[in-house]
PDB file of C-alpha atoms in Angstrom:
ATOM      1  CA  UNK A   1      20.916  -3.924 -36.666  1.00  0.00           C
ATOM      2  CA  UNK A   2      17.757  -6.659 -36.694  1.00  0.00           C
ATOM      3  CA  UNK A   3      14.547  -5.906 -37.489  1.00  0.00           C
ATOM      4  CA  UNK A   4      11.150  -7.691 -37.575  1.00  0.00           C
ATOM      5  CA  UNK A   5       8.544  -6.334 -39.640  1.00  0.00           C
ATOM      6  CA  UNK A   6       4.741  -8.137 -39.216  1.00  0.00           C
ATOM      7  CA  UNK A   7       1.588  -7.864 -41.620  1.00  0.00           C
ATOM      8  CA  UNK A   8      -0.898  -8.601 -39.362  1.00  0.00           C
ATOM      9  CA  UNK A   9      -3.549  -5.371 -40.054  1.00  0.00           C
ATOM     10  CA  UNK A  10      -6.172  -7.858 -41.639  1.00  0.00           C
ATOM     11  CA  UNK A  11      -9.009 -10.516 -40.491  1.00  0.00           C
ATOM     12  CA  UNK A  12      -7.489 -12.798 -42.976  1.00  0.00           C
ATOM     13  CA  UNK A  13      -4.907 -14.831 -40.937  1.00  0.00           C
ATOM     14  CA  UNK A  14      -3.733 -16.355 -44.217  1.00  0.00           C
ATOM     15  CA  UNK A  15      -2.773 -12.940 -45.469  1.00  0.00           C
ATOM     16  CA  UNK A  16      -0.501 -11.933 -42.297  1.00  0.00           C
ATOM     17  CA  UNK A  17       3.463 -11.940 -43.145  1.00  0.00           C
ATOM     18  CA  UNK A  18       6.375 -11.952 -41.270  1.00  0.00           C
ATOM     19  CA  UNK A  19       9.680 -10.709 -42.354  1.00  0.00           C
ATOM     20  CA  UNK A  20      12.965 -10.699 -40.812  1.00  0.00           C
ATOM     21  CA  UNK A  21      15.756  -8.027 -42.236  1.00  0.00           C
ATOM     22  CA  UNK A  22      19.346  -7.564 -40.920  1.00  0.00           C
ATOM     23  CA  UNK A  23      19.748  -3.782 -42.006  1.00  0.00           C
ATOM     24  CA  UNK A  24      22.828  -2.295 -43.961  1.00  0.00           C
ATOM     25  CA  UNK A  25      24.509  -0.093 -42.526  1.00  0.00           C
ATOM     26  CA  UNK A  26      23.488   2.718 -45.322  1.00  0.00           C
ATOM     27  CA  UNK A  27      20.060   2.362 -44.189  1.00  0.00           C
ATOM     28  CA  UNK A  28      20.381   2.777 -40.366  1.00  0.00           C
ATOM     29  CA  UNK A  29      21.019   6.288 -41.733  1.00  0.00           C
ATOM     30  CA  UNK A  30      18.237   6.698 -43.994  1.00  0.00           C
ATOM     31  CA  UNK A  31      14.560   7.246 -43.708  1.00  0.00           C
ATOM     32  CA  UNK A  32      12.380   4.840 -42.329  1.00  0.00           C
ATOM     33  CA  UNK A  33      10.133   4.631 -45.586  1.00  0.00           C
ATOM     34  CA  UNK A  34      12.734   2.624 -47.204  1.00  0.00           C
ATOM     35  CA  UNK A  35      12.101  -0.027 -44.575  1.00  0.00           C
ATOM     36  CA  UNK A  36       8.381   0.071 -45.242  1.00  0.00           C
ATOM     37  CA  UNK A  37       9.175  -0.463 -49.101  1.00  0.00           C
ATOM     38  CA  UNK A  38      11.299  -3.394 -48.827  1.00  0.00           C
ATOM     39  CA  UNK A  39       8.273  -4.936 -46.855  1.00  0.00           C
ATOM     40  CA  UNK A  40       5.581  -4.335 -49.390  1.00  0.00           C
ATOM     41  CA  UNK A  41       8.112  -5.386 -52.602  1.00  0.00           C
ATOM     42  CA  UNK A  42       8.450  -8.448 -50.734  1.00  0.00           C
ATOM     43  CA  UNK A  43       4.748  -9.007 -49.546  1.00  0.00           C
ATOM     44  CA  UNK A  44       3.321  -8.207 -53.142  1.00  0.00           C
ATOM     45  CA  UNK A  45       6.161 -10.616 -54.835  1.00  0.00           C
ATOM     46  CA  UNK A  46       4.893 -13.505 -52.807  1.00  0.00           C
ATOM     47  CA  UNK A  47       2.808 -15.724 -54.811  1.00  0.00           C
ATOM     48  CA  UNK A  48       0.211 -16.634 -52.366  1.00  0.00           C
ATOM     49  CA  UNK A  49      -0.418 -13.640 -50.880  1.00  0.00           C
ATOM     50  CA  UNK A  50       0.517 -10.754 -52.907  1.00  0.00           C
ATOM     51  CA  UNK A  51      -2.063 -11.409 -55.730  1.00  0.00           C
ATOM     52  CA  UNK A  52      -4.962 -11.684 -53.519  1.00  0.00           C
ATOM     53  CA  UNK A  53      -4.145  -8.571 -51.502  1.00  0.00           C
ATOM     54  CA  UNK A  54      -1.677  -6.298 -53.127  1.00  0.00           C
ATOM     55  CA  UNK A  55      -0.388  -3.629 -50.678  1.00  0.00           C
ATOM     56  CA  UNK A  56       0.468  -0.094 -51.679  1.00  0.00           C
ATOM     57  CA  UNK A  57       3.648   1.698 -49.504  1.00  0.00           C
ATOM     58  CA  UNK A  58       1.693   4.991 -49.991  1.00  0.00           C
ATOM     59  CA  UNK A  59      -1.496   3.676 -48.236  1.00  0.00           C
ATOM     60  CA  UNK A  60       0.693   2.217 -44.943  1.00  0.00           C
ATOM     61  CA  UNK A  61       2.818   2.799 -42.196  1.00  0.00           C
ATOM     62  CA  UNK A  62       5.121   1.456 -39.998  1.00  0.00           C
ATOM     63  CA  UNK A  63       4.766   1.029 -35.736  1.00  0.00           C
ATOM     64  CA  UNK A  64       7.008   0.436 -33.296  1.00  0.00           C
ATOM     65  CA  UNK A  65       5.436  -2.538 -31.214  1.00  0.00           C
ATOM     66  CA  UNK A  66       5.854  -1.800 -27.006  1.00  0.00           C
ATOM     67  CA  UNK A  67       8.196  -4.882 -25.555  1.00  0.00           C
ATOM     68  CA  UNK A  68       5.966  -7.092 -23.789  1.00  0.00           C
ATOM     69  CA  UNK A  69       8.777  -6.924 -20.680  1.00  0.00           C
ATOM     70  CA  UNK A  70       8.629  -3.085 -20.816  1.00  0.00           C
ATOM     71  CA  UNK A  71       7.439  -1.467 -17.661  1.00  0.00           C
ATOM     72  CA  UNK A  72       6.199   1.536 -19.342  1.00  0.00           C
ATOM     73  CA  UNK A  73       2.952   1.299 -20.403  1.00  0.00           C
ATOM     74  CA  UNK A  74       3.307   2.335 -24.454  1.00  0.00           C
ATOM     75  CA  UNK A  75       0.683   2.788 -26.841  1.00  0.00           C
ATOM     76  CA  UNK A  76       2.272   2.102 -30.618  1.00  0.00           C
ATOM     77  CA  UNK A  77       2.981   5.606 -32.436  1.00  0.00           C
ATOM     78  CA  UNK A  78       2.880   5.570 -36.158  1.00  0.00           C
ATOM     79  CA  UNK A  79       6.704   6.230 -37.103  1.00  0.00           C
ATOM     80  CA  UNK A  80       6.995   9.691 -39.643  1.00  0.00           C
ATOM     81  CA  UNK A  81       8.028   8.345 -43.492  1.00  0.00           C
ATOM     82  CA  UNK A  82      10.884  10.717 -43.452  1.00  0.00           C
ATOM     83  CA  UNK A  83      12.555  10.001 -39.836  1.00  0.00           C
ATOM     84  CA  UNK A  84      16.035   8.523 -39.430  1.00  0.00           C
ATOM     85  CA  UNK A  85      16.040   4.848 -38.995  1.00  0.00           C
ATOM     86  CA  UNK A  86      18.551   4.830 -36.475  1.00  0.00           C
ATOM     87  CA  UNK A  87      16.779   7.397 -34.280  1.00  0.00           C
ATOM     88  CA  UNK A  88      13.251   5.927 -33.956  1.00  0.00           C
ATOM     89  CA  UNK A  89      13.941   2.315 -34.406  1.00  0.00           C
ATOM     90  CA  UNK A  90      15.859   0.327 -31.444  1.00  0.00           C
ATOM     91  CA  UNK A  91      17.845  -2.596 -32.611  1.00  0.00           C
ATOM     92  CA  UNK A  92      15.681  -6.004 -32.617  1.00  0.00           C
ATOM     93  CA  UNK A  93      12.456  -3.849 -32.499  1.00  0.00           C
ATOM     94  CA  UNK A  94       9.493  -5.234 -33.859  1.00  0.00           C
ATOM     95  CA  UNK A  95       7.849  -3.342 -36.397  1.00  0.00           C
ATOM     96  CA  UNK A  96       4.033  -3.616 -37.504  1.00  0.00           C
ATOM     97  CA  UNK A  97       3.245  -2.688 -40.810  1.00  0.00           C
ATOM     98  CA  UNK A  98      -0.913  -0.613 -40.638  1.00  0.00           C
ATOM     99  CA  UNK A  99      -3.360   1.034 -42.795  1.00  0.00           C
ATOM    100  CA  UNK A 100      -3.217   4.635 -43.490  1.00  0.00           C
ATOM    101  CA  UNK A 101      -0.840   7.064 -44.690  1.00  0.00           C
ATOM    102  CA  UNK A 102       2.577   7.573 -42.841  1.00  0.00           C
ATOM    103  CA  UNK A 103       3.287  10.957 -41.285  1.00  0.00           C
ATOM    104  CA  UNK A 104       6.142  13.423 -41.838  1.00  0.00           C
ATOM    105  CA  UNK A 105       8.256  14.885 -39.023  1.00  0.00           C
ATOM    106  CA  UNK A 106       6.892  18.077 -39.620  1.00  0.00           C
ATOM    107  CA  UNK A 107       2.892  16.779 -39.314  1.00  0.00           C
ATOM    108  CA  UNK A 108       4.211  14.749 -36.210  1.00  0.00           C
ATOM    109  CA  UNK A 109       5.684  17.803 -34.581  1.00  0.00           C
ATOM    110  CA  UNK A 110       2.383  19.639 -35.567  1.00  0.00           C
ATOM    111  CA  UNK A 111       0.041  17.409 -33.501  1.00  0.00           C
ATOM    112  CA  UNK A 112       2.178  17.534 -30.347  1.00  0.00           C
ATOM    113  CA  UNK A 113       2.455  21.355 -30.460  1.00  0.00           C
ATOM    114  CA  UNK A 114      -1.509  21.150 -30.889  1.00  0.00           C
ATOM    115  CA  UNK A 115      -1.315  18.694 -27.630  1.00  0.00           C
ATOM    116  CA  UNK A 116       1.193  21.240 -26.054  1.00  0.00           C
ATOM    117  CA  UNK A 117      -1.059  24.311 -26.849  1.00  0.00           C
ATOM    118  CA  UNK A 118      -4.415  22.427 -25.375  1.00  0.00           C
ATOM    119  CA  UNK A 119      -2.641  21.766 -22.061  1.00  0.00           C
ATOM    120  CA  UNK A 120      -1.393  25.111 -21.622  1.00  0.00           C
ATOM    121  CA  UNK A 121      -4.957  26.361 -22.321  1.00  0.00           C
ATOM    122  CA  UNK A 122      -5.999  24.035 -19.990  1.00  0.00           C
ATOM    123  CA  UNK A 123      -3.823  24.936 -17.364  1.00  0.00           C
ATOM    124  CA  UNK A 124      -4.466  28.660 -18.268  1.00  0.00           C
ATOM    125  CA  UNK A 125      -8.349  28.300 -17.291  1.00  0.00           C
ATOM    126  CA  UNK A 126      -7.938  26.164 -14.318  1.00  0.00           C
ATOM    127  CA  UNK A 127      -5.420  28.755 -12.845  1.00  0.00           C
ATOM    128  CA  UNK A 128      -8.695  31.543 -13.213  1.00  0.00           C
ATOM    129  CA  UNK A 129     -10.966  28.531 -11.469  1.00  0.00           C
ATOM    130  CA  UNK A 130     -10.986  28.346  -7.429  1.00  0.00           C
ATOM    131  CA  UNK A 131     -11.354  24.883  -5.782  1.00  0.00           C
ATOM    132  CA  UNK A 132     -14.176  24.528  -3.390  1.00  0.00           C
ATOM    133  CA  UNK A 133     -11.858  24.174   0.307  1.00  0.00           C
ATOM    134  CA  UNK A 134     -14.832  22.143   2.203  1.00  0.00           C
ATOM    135  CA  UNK A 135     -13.320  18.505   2.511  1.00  0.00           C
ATOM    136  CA  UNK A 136     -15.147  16.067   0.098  1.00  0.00           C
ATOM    137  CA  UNK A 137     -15.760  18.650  -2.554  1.00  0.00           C
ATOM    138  CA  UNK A 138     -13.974  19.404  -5.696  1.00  0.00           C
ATOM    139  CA  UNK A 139     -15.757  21.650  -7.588  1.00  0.00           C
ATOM    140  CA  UNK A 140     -14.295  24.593  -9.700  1.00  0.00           C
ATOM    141  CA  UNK A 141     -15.825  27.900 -10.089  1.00  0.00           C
ATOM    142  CA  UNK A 142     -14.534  31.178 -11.216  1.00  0.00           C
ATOM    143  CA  UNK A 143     -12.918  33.364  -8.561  1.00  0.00           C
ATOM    144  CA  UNK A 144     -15.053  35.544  -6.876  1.00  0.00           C
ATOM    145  CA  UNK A 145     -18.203  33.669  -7.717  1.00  0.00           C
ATOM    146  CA  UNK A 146     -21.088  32.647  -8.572  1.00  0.00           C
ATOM    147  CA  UNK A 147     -20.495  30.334  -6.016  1.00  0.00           C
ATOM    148  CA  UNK A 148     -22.237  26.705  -6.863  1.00  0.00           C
ATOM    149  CA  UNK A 149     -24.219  24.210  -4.505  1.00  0.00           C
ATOM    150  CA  UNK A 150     -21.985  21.652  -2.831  1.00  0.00           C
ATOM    151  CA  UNK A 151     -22.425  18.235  -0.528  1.00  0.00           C
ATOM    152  CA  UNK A 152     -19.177  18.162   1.604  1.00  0.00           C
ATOM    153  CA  UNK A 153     -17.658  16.549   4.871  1.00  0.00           C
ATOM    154  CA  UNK A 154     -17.924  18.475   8.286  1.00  0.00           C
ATOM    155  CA  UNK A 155     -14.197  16.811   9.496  1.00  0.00           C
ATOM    156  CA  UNK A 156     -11.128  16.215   7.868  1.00  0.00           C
ATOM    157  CA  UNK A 157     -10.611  12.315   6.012  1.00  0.00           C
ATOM    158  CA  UNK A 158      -8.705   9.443   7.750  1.00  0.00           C
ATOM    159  CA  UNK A 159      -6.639   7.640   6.211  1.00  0.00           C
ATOM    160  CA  UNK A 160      -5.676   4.431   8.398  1.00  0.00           C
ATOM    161  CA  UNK A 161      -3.531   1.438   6.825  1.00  0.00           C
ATOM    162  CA  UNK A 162      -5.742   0.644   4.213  1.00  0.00           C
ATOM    163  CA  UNK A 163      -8.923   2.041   5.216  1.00  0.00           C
ATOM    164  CA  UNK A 164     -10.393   5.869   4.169  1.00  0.00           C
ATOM    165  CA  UNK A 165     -13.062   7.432   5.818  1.00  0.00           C
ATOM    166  CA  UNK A 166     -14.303  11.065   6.701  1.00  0.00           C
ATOM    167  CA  UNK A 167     -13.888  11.454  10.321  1.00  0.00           C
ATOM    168  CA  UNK A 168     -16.859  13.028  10.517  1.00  0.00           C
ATOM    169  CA  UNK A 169     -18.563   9.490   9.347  1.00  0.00           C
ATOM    170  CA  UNK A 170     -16.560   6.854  10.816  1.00  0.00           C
ATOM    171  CA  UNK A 171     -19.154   4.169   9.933  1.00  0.00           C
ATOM    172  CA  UNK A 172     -19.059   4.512   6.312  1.00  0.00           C
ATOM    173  CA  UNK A 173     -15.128   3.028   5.151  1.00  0.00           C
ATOM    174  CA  UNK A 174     -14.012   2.567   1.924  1.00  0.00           C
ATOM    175  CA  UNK A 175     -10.727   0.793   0.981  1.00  0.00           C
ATOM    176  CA  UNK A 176     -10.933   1.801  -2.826  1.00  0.00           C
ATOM    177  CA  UNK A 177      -9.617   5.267  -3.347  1.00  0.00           C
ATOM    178  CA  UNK A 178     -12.715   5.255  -5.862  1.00  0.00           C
ATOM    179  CA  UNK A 179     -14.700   4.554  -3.026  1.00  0.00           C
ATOM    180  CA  UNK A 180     -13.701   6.703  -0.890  1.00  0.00           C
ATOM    181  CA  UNK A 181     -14.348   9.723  -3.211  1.00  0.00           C
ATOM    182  CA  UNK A 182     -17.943   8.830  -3.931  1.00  0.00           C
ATOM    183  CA  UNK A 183     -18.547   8.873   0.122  1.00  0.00           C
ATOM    184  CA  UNK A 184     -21.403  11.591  -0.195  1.00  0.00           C
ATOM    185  CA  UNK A 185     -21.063  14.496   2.168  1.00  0.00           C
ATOM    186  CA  UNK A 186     -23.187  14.399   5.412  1.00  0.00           C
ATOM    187  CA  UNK A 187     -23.434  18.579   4.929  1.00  0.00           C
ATOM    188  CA  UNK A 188     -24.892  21.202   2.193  1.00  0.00           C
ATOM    189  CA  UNK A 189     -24.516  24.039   1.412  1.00  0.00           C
ATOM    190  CA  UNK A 190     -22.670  26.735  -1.217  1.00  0.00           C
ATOM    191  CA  UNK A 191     -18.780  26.124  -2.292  1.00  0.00           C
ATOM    192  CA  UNK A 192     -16.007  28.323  -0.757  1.00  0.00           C
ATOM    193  CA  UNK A 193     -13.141  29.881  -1.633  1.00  0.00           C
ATOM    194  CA  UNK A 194     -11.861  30.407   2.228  1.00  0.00           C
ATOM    195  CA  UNK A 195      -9.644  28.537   3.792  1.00  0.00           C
ATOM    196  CA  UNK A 196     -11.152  25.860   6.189  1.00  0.00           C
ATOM    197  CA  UNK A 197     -10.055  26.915   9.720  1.00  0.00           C
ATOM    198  CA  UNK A 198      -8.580  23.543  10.613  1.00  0.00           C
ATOM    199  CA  UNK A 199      -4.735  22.936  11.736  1.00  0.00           C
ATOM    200  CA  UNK A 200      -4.745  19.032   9.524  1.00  0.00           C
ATOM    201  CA  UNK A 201      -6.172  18.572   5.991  1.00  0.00           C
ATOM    202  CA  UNK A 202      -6.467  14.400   6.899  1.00  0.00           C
ATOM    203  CA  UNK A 203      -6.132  12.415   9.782  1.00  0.00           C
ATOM    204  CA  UNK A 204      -3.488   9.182  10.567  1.00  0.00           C
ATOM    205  CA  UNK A 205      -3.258   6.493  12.688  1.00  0.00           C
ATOM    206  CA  UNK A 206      -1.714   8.787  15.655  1.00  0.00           C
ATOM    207  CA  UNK A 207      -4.700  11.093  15.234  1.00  0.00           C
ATOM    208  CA  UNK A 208      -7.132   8.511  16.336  1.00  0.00           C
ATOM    209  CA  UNK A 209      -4.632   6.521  18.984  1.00  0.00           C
ATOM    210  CA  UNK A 210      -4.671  10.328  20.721  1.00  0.00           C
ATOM    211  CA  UNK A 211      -8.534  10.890  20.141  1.00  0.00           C
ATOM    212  CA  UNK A 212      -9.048   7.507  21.656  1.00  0.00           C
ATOM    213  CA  UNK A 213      -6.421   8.236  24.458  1.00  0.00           C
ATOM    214  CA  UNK A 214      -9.207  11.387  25.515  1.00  0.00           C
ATOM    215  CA  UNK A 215     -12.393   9.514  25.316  1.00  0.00           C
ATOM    216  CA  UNK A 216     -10.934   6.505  27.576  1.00  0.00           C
ATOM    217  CA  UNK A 217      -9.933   9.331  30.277  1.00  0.00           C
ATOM    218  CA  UNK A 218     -11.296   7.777  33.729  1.00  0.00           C
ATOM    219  CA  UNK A 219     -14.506   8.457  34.386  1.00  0.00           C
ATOM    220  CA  UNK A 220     -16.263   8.816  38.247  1.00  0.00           C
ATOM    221  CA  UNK A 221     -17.198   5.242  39.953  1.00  0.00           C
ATOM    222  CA  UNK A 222     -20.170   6.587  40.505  1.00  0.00           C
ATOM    223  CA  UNK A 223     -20.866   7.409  36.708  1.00  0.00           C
ATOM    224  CA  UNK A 224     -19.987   4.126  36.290  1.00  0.00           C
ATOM    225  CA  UNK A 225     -21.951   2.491  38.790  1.00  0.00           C
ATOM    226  CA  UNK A 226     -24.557   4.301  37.324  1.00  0.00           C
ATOM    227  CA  UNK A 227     -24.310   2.911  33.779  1.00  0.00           C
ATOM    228  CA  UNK A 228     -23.746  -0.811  35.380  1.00  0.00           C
ATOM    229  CA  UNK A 229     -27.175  -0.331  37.332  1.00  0.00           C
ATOM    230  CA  UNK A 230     -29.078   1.044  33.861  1.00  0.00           C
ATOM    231  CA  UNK A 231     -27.857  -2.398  32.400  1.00  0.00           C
ATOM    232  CA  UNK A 232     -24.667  -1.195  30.605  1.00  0.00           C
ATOM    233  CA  UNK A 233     -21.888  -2.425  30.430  1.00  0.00           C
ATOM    234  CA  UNK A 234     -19.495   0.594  31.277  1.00  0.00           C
ATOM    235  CA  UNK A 235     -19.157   1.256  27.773  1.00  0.00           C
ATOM    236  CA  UNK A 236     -20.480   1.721  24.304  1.00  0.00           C
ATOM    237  CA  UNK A 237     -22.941  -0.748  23.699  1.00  0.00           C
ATOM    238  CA  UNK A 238     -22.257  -1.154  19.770  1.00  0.00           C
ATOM    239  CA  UNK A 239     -18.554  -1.057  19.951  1.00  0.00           C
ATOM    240  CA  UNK A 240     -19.191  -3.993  23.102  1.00  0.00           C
ATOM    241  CA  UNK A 241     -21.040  -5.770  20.694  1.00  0.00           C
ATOM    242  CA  UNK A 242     -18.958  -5.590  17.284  1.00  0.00           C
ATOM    243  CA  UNK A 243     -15.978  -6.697  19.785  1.00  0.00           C
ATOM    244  CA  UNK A 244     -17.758  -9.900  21.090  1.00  0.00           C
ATOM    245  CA  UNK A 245     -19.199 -10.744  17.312  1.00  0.00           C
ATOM    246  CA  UNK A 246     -15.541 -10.247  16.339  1.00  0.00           C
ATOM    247  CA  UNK A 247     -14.145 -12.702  18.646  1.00  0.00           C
ATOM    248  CA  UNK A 248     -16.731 -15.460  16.961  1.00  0.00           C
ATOM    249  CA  UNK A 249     -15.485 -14.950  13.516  1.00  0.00           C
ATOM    250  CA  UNK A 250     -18.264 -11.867  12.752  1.00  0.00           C
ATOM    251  CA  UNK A 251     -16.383  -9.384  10.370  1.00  0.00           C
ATOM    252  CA  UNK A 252     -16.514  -5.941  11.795  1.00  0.00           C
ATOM    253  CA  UNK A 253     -16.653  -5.036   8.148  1.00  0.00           C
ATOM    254  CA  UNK A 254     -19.798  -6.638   8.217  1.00  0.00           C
ATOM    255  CA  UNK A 255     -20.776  -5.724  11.198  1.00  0.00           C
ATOM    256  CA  UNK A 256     -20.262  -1.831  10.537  1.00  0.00           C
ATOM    257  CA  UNK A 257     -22.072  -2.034   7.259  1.00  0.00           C
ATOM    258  CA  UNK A 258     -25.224  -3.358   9.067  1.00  0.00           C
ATOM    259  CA  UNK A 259     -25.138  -0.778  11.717  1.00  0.00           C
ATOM    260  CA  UNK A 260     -24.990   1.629   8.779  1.00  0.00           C
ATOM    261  CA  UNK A 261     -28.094  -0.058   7.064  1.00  0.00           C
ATOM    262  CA  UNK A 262     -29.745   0.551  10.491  1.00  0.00           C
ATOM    263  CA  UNK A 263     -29.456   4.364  10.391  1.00  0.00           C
ATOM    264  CA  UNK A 264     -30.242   4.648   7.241  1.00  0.00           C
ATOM    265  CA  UNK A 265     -33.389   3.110   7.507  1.00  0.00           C
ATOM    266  CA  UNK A 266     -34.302   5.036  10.335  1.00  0.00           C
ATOM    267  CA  UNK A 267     -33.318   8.128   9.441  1.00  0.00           C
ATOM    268  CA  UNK A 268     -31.308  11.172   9.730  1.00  0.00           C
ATOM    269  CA  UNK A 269     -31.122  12.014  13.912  1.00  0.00           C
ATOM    270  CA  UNK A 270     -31.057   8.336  14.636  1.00  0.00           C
ATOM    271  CA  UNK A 271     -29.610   8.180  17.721  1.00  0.00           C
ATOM    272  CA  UNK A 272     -27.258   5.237  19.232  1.00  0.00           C
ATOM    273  CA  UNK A 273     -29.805   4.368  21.890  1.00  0.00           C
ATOM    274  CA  UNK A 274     -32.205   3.923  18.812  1.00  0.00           C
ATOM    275  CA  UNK A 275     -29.639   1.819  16.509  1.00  0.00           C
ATOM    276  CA  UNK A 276     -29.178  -0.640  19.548  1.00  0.00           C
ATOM    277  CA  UNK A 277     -33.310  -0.607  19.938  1.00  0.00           C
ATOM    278  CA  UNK A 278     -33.709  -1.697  16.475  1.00  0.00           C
ATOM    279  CA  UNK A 279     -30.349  -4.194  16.452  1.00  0.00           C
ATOM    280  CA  UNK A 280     -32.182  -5.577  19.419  1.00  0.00           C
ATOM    281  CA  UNK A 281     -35.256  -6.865  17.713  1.00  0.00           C
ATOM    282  CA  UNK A 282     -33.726  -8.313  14.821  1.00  0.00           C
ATOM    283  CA  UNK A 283     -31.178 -10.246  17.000  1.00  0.00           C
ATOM    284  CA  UNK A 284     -34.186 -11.467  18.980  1.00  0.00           C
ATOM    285  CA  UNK A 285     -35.951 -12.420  15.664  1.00  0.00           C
ATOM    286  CA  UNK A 286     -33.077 -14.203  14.456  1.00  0.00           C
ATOM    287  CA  UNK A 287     -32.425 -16.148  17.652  1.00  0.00           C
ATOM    288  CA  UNK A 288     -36.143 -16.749  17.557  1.00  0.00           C
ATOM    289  CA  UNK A 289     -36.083 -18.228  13.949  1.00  0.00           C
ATOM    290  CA  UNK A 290     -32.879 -20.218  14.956  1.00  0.00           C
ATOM    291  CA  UNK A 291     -34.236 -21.971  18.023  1.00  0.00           C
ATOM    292  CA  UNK A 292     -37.764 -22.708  16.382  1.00  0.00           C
ATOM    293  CA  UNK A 293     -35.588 -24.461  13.239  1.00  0.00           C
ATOM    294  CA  UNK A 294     -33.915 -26.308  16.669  1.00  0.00           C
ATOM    295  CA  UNK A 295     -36.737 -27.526  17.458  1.00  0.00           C
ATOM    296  CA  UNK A 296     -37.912 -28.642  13.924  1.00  0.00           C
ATOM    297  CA  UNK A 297     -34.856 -30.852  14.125  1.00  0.00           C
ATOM    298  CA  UNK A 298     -34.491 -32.581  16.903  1.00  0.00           C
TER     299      UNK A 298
END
């Protein structure tokens, strides 16, 4: 059994030490303090080094550092002065050698029943908490009240390939789960504890192919005739649009986040028919701005 044992706890780069020991086989069985000692004896007998900053095995301890090609994500644990080599040391580990006193197996043992004890606590009071049940809000309260303010979603969330949304606000996506939970809620009102008569907690791709499937049902020629002769185009006039902009390299990322910026500015209520009023005159301004630079030019 190989070990590597580093010195590296100081600014002092000269100071740092690196030893490697190939253990006997009486110490695989013995405590890992003995380990720690040979370090120091070494580190203090060294001429250059041990003079100018003696160490002192009572005022250290020894870490096992994570493998670099691990997959688990390790955080170095101080290793208890009285634990079996063999047991807490893998062959070829790397060992760092730190300030402050070395633990025993029985303080180690103490801290994670502490750990164990604050979790079941934990758990205890959340089980006496109720989780608000309107979508978008995760408050806790106790059960039966007082029952605290909440901003939440009218509609279940969508989650479509990568995109997240509230169905209930289709214009305002997120593709960070992050995101997505800092969407605030379009209603307000007072948590529940009741069950949100609904038959789907979140929505999927096939949710919105059939939802699309029942908007596009035929409509009468003469309801369409109508819309032709009121200058539509026999359809929504901002989805139209955000599919022609997309065809000349327009983002409908982009072009959903301006639409948004448009409501917003005008208000709650805002209507379509006013979104595609207001779109209107900064297209025209643009186009305006565009042909007078044009002109400029030539």
């Amino acid at each position: 059994m190989k070990v590597i044992i580093q010195y590296q706890d100081n600014l002092d780069v000269s100071l740092h030490k690196t030893l490697k020991i190939t253990l006997p086989k009486s110490w695989k069985n013995g405590p890992t303090s003995k380990l720690l000692k040979q370090f120091v004896e070494s580190y203090n007998g060294n001429e250059a080094i041990g003079p100018r900053n003696p160490l002192k095995e009572e005022d250290l301890h020894l870490e096992v550092v994570p493998d670099e090609n691990s997959m688990t994500d390790a955080s170095p644990v101080a290793l208890a002065s009285d634990a079996t080599t063999i047991d807490v040391i893998p062959d070829r580990a790397t060992l760092a050698v730190k300030h402050g006193k070395a633990p025993t197996i029985a303080e180690l043992n103490k801290v994670e029943e502490e750990k164990k004890s604050k979790m079941r606590e934990e758990k205890a009071a959340e089980k006496a908490l109720s989780r608000c049940t309107h979508f978008g809000c995760q408050k806790r309260f106790p059960k039966g009240g007082p029952y605290p303010p909440c901003a939440y979603h009218k509609l279940p969330p969508v989650f479509h390939e990568t995109a997240k949304f509230w169905s209930c606000c289709p214009n305002k996506k997120a593709y960070d789960w992050d995101d997505f939970q800092s969407i605030p809620g379009c209603l307000t009102g007072t948590c529940t504890d009741e069950k949100v008569d609904t038959t789907k907690q979140f929505l999927g791709g096939s949710d919105l192919r059939e939802a699309a499937g029942e908007k596009s049902k035929l409509r009468s020629i003469d309801d369409f005739n109508k819309e032709m002769e009121g200058g539509g185009s026999g359809g929504n006039v901002l989805d139209d649009l955000g599919g022609v902009l997309g065809k000349i390299g327009v983002e409908k990322e982009l072009f959903e986040q301006v639409i948004q910026g448009i409501k917003t500015s005008l208000g709650e209520g805002a209507t379509d028919a006013m979104v595609e009023k207001e779109l209107g005159k900064k297209l025209k301004s643009t186009f305006k701005s565009f042909a007078v630079e044009q002109l400029r030019i030539s």
